[in-house]
Coordinates of C-alpha atoms (C1' of nucleotides) in Angstrom, one line a residue:
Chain A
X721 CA 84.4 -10.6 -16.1
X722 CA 84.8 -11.0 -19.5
X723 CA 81.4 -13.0 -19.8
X724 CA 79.8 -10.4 -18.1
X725 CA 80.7 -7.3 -20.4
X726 CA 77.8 -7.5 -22.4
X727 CA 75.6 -6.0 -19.7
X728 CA 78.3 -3.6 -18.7
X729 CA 78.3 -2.3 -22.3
X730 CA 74.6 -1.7 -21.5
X731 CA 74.6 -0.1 -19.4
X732 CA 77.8 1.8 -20.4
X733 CA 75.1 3.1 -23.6
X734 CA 73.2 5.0 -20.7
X735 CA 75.6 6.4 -18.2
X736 CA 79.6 6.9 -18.2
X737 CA 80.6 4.4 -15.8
X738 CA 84.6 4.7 -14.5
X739 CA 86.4 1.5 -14.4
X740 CA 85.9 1.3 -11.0
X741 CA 82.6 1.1 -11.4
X742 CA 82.5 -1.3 -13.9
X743 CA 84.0 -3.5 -11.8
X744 CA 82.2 -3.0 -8.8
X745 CA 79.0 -3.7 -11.0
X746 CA 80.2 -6.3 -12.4
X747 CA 80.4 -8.4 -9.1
X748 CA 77.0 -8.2 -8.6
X749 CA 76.3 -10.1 -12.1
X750 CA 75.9 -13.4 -12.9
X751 CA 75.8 -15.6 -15.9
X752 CA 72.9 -18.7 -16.0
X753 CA 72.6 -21.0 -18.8
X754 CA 69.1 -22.4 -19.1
X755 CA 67.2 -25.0 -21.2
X756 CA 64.4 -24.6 -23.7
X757 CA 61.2 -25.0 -22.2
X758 CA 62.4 -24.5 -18.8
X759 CA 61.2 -21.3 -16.2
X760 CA 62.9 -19.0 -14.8
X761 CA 59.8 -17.3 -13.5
X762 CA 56.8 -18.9 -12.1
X763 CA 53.7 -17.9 -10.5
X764 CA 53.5 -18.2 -7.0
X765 CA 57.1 -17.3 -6.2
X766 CA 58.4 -14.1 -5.8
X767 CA 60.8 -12.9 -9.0
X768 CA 64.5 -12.8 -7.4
X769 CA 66.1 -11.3 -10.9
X770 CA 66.5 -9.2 -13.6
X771 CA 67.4 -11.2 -16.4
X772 CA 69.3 -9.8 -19.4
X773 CA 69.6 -12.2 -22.7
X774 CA 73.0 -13.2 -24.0
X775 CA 71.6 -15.9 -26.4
X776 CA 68.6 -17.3 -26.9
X777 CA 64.4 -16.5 -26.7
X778 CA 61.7 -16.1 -23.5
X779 CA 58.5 -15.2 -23.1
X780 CA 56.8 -14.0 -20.2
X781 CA 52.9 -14.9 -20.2
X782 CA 50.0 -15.2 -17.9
X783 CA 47.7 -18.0 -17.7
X784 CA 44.2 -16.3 -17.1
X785 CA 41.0 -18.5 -15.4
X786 CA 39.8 -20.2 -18.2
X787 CA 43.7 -21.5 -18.7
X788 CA 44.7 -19.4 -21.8
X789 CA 47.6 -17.9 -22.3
X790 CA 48.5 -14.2 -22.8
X791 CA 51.7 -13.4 -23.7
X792 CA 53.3 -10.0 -22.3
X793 CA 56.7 -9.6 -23.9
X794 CA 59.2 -11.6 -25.5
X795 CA 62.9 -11.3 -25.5
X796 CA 65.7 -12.2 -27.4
X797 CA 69.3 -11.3 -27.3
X798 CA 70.6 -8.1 -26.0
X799 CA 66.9 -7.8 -24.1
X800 CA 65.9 -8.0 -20.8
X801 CA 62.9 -9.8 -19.3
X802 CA 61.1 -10.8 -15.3
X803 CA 57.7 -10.4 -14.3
X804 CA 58.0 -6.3 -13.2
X805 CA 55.2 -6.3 -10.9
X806 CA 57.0 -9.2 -9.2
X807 CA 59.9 -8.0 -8.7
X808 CA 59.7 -4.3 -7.4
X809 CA 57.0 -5.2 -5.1
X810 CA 58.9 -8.3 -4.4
X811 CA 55.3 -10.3 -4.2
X812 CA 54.5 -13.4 -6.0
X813 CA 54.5 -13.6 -9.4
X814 CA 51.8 -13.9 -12.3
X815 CA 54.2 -14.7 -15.1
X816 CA 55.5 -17.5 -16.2
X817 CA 58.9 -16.5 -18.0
X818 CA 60.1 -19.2 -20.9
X819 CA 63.1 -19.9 -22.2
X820 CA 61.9 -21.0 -26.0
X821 CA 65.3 -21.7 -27.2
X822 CA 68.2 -23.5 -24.9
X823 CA 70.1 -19.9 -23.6
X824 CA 72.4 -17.5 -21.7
X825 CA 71.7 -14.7 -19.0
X826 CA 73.0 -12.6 -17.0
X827 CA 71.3 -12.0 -14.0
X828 CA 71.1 -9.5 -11.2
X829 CA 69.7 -10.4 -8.2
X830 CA 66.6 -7.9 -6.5
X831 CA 68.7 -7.5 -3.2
X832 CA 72.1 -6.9 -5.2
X833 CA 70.5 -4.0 -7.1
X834 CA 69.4 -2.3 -4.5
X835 CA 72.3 -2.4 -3.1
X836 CA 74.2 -1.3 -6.0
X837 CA 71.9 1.6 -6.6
X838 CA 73.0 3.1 -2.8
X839 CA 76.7 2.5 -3.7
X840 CA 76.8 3.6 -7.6
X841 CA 74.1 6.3 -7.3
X842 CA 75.1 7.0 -11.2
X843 CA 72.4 3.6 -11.6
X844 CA 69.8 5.1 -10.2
X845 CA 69.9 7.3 -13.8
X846 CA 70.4 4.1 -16.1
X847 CA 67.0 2.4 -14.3
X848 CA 65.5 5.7 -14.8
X849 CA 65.9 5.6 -18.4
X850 CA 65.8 2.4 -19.0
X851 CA 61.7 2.2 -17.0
X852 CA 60.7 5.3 -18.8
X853 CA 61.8 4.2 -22.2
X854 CA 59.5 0.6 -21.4
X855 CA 56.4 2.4 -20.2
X856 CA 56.7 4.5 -23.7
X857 CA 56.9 1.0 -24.7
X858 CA 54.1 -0.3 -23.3
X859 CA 52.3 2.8 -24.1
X860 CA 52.2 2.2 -27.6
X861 CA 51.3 -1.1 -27.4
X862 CA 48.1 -0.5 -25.7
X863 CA 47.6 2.2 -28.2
X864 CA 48.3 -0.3 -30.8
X865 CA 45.9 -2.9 -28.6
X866 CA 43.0 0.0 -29.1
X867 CA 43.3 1.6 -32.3
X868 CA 44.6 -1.3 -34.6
X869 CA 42.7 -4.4 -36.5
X870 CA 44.1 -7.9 -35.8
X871 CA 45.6 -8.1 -39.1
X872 CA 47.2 -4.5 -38.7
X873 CA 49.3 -5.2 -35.3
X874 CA 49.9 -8.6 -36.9
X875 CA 51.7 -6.9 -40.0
X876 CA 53.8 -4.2 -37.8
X877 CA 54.8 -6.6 -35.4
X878 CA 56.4 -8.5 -38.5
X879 CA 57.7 -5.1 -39.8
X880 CA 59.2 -3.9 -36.6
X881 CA 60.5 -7.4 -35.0
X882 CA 61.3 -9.7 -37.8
X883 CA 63.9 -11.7 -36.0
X884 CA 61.2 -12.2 -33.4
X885 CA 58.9 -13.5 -35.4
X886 CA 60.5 -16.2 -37.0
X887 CA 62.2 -17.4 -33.6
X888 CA 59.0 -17.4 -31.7
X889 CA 56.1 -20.3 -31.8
X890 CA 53.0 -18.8 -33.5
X891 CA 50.8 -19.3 -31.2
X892 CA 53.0 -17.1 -28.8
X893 CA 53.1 -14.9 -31.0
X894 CA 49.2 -14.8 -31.7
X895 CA 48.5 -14.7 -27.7
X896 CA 50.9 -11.5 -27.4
X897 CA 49.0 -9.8 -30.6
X898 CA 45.4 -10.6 -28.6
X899 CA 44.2 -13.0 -31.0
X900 CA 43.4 -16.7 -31.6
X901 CA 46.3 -19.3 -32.8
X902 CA 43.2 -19.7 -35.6
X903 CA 43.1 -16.1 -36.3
X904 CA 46.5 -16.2 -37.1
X905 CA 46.1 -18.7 -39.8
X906 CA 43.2 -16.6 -41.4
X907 CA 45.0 -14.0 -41.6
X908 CA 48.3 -15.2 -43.0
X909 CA 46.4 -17.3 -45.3
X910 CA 44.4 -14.1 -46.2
X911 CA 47.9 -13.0 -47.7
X912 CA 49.6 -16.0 -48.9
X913 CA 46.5 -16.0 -51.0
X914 CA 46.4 -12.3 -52.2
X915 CA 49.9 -12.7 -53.6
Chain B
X995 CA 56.1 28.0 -1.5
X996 CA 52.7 27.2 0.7
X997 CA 50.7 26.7 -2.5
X998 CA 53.7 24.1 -4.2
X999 CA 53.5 22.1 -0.9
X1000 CA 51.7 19.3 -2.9
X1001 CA 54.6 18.1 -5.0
X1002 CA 57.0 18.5 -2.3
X1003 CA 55.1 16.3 0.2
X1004 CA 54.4 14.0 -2.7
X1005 CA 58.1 13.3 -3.4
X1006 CA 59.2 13.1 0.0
X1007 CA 57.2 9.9 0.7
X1008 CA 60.0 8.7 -1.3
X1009 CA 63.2 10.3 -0.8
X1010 CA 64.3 12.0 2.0
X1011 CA 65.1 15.9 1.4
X1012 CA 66.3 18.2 3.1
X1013 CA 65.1 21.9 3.9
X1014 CA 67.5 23.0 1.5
X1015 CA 66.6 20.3 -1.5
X1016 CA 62.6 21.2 -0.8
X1017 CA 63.3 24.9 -1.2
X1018 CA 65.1 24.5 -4.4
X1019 CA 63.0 21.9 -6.1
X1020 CA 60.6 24.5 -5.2
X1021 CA 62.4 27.0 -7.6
X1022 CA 61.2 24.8 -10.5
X1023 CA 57.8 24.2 -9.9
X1024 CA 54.8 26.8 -10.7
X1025 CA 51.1 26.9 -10.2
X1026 CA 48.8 26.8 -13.9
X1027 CA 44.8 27.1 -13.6
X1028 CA 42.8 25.5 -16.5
X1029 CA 39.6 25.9 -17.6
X1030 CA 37.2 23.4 -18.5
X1031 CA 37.6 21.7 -22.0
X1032 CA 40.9 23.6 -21.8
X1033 CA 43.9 21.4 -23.4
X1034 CA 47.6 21.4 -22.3
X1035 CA 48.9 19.0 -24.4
X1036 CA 47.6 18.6 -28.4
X1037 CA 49.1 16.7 -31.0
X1038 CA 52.2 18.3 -32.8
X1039 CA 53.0 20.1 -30.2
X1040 CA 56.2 19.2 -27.9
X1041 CA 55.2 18.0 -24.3
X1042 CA 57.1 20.8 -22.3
X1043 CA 55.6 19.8 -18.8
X1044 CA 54.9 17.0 -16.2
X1045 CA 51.8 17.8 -14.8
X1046 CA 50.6 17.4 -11.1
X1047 CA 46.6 17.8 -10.5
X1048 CA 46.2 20.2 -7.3
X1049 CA 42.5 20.2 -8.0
X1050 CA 40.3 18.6 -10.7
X1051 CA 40.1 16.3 -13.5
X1052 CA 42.1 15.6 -16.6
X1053 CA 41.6 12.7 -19.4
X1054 CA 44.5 12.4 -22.3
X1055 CA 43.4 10.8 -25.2
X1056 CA 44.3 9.7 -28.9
X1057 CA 42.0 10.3 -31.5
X1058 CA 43.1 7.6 -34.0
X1059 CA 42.6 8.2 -38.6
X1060 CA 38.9 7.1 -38.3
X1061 CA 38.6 9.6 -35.7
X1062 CA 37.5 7.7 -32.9
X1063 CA 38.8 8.6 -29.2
X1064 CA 40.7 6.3 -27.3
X1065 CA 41.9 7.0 -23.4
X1066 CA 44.7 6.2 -22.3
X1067 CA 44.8 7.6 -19.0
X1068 CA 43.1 10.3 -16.5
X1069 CA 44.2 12.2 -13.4
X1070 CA 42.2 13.6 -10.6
X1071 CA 43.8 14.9 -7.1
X1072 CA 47.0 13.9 -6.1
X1073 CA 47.8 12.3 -9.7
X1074 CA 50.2 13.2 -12.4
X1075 CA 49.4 13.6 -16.0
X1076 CA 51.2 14.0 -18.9
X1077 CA 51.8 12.6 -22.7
X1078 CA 54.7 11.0 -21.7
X1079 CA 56.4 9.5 -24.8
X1080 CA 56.4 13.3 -26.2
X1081 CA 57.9 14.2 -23.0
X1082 CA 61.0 12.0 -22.5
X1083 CA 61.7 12.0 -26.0
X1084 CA 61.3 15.4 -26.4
X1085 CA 59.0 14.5 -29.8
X1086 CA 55.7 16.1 -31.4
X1087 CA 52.7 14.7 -28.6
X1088 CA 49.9 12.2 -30.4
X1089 CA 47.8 13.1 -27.4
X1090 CA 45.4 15.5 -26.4
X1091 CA 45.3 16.6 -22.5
X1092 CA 42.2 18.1 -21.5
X1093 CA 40.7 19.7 -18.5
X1094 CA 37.4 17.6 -17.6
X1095 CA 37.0 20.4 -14.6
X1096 CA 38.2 24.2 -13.8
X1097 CA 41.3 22.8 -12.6
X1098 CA 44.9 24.0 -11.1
X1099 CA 48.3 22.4 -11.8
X1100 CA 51.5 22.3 -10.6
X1101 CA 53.9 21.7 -13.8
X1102 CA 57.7 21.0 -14.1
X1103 CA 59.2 22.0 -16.8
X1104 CA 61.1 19.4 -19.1
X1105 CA 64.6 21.2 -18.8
X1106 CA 64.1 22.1 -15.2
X1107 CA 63.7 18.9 -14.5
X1108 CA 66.7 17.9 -16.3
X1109 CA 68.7 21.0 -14.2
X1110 CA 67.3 19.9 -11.2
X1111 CA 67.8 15.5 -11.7
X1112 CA 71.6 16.7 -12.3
X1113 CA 71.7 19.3 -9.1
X1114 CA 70.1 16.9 -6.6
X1115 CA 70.5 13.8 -7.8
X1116 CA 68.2 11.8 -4.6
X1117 CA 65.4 12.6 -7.3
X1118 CA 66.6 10.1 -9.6
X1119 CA 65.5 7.4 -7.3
X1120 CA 62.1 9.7 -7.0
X1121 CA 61.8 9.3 -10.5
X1122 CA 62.9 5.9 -10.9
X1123 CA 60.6 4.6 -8.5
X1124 CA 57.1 6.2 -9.5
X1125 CA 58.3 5.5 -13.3
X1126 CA 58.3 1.4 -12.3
X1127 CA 55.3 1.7 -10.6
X1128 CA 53.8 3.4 -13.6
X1129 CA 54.8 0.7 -16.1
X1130 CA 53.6 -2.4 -13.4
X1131 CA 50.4 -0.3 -13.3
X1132 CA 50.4 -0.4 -17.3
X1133 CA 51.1 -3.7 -17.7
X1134 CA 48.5 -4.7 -15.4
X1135 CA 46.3 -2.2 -17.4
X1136 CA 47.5 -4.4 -20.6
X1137 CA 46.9 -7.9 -19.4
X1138 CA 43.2 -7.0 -18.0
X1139 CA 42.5 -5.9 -21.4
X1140 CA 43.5 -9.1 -22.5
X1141 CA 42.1 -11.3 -20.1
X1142 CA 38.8 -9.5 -18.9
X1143 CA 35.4 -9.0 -20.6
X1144 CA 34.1 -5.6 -21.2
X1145 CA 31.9 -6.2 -18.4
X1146 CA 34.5 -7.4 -16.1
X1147 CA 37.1 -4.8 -17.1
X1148 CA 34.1 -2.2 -16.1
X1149 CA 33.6 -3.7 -13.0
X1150 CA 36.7 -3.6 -11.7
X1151 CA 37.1 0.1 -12.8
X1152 CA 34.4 1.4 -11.0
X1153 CA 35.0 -1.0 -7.7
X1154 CA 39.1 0.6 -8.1
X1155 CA 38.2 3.7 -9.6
X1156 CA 35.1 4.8 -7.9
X1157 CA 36.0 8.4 -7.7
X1158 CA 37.1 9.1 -11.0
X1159 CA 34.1 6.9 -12.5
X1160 CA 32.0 9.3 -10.6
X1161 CA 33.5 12.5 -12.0
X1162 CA 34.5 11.5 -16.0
X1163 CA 31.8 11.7 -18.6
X1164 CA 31.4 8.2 -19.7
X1165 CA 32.0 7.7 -23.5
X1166 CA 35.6 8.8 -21.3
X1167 CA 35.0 5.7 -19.6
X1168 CA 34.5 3.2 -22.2
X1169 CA 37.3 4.5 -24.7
X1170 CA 39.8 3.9 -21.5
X1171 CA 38.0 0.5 -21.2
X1172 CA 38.2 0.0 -24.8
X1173 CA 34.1 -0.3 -26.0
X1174 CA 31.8 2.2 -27.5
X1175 CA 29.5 4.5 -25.4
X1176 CA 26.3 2.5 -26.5
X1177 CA 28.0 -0.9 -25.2
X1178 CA 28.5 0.9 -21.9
X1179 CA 25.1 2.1 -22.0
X1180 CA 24.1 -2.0 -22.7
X1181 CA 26.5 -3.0 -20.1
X1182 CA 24.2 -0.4 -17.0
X1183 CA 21.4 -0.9 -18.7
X1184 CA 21.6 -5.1 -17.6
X1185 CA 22.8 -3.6 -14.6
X1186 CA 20.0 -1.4 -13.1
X1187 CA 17.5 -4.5 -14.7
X1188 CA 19.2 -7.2 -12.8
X1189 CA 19.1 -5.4 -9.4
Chain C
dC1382 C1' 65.6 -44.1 -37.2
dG1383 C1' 60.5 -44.2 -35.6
dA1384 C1' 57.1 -42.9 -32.1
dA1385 C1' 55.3 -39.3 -29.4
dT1386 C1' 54.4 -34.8 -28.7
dT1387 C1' 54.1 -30.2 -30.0
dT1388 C1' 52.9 -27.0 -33.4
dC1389 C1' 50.2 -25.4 -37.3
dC1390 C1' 46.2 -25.3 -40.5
dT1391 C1' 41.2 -25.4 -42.0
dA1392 C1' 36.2 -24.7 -41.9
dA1393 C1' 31.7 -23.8 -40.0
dA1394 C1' 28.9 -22.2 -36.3
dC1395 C1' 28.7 -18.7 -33.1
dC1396 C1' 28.9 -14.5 -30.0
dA1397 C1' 30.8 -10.2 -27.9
dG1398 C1' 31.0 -6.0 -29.1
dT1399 C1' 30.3 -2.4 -33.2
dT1400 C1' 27.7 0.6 -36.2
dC1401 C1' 24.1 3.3 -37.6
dA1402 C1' 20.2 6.0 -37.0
dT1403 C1' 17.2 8.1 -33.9
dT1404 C1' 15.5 9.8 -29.4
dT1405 C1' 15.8 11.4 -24.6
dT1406 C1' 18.2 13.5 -21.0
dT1407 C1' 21.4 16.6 -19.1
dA1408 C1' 24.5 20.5 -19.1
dT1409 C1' 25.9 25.1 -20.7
dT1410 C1' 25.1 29.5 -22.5
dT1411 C1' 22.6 33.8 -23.4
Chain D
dA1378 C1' 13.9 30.5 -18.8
dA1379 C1' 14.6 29.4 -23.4
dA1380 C1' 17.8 28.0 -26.8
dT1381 C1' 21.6 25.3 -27.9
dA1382 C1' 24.9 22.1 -27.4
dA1383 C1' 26.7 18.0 -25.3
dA1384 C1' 26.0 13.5 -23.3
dA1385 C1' 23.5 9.2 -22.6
dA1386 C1' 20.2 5.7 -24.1
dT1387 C1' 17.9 2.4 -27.3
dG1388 C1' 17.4 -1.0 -30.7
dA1389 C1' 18.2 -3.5 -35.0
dA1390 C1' 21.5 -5.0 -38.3
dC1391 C1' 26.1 -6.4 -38.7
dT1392 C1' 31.2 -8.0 -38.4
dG1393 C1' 35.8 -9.1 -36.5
dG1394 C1' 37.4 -12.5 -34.1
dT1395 C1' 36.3 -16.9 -31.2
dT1396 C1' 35.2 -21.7 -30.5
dT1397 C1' 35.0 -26.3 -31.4
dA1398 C1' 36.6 -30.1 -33.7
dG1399 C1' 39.4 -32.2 -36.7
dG1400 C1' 43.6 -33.4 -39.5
dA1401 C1' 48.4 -32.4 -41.3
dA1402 C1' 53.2 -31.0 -40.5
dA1403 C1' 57.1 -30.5 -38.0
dT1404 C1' 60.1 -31.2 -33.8
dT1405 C1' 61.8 -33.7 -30.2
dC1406 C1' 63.9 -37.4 -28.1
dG1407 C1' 64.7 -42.3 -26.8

DNA sequence: CGAATTTCCTAAACCAGTTCATTTTTATTT
DNA sequence: AAATAAAAATGAACTGGTTTAGGAAATTCG
């Protein structure tokens, strides 16, 4: 149980949860250590969690026709990552999901929650939140996507996620801005040089 | 009541209410008509409704410093519209919502809809549910941009959207597909030649 | 440690999509 | 039906970002 209270306290930030409850959710959580470099999402296979970081770095990415790679979110600790799509439709995924660093989880299984969202209906509010606040999220970023130069999303990215940015590979980083890995160079050499 | 029917058939394919539940919800919801180039959301203005389209055609948009328009979604029939980010967060909109057509509404009001998540709590799950399918439709929306061609991304708009790509003026079109007007005009123009 | 692999950087040619300036077509209003 | 405004088209010059191809660092792992 103990392991498992940083996802309680999660949710705890959302809804007031008795201690009851807190138990009751808790049995439905489960802690998964994984290596860097290894999946915990692939295409093809239907995504069976939701996945919230205790330690450590993903990234979820697509690999499009021409084999690039477009990287959709990252997360890092206290985050939570799985290919969406995949798992509320319960079809196969598109994403691969990384682990970039060796790291913890807890994880929630797609069956388990719904089942947890009949018995706790006080959840039901929590995922509300929670899916509203990423679709602002994503909102922005395809704002962002539109409205913003290379170089501009490149310098609030490094203003508004630091701590992602020097954990992550650059080229992960450059494929989740929209740009080349080559790009990315110009650019930071554009300002290595300016000051 | 008859003229409200819209929303309540709409959120009863996904919770179950009862006679009871459908009359109250009703309590919250009212019928607006909009003209043409009307707007009911502008920037720096609080969101105060959710917005469901009985009848015509809506389009909310950024316009970003150099002025330029940018779309980030529209709503015809049976869709629901809104600036979203200003709504949950209760915060000063970015977006303008217009009225493409003479068109009629059927809004909820932000604190209603608070009142009414807390006094039947079923719609929770109604909101949970079309709020996930909004952000795996967004991040579908996110990765096409990344991995598509103008071209392709207008393809599969008007093979998808064939209704709306009908009834929106098109510099609409391109700023939600991210291009100018005049590559759009390029992109028929090789069109209608080819064929 | 040392070899292999992964990641990062540089530079020139190139192209998808933009900008600017003007014209034609289509709606809207009186 | 004319007048005006809004939307769509066209073409030439341009640019932000890509591609290709190479080499230099940095990590990883036996």
């Amino acid at each position: 149980m103990k392991d498992l209270l940083p996802v309680i306290d999660y949710v705890s930030r959302y809804v007031d949860l008795t201690d009851d409850e807190k138990k009751h959710l808790a049995t439905f959580l489960k802690i998964t250590k994984v290596k860097k470099r290894q999946f915990i999402v692939q295409p093809g296979f239907v995504c069976k969690h939701k996945s919230y970081v205790v330690k450590g770095a993903f990234r979820g990415y697509l690999v499009d026709n021409e084999g690039k790679e477009h990287t959709l979110s990252f997360a890092i600790e206290d985050w939570w990552i799985s290919d969406y799509s995949s798992l509320i439709y319960q079809e196969p995924a598109t994403l691969f999901v990384e682990a970039l660093e060796d790291s913890v989880l807890i994880q929630i299984e797609y069956e388990d929650e719904q089942k947890f969202l009949r018995e706790i209906p006080k959840l039901e509010k929590f995922e509300r939140i929670i899916t509203q606040r990423s679709l602002a999220f994503q909102q922005k970023r395809l704002l962002s996507n539109f409205t913003k130069t290379a170089e501009e999303r490149y310098d609030e990215f490094i203003s508004k996620y630091a701590e992602i940015a020097k954990r992550v590979p650059q080229y992960a980083l450059a494929s989740y801005l929209g740009f080349s890995t080559e790009y990315l160079s110009k650019i930071r050499n554009r300002k290595t040089s300016k000051s």
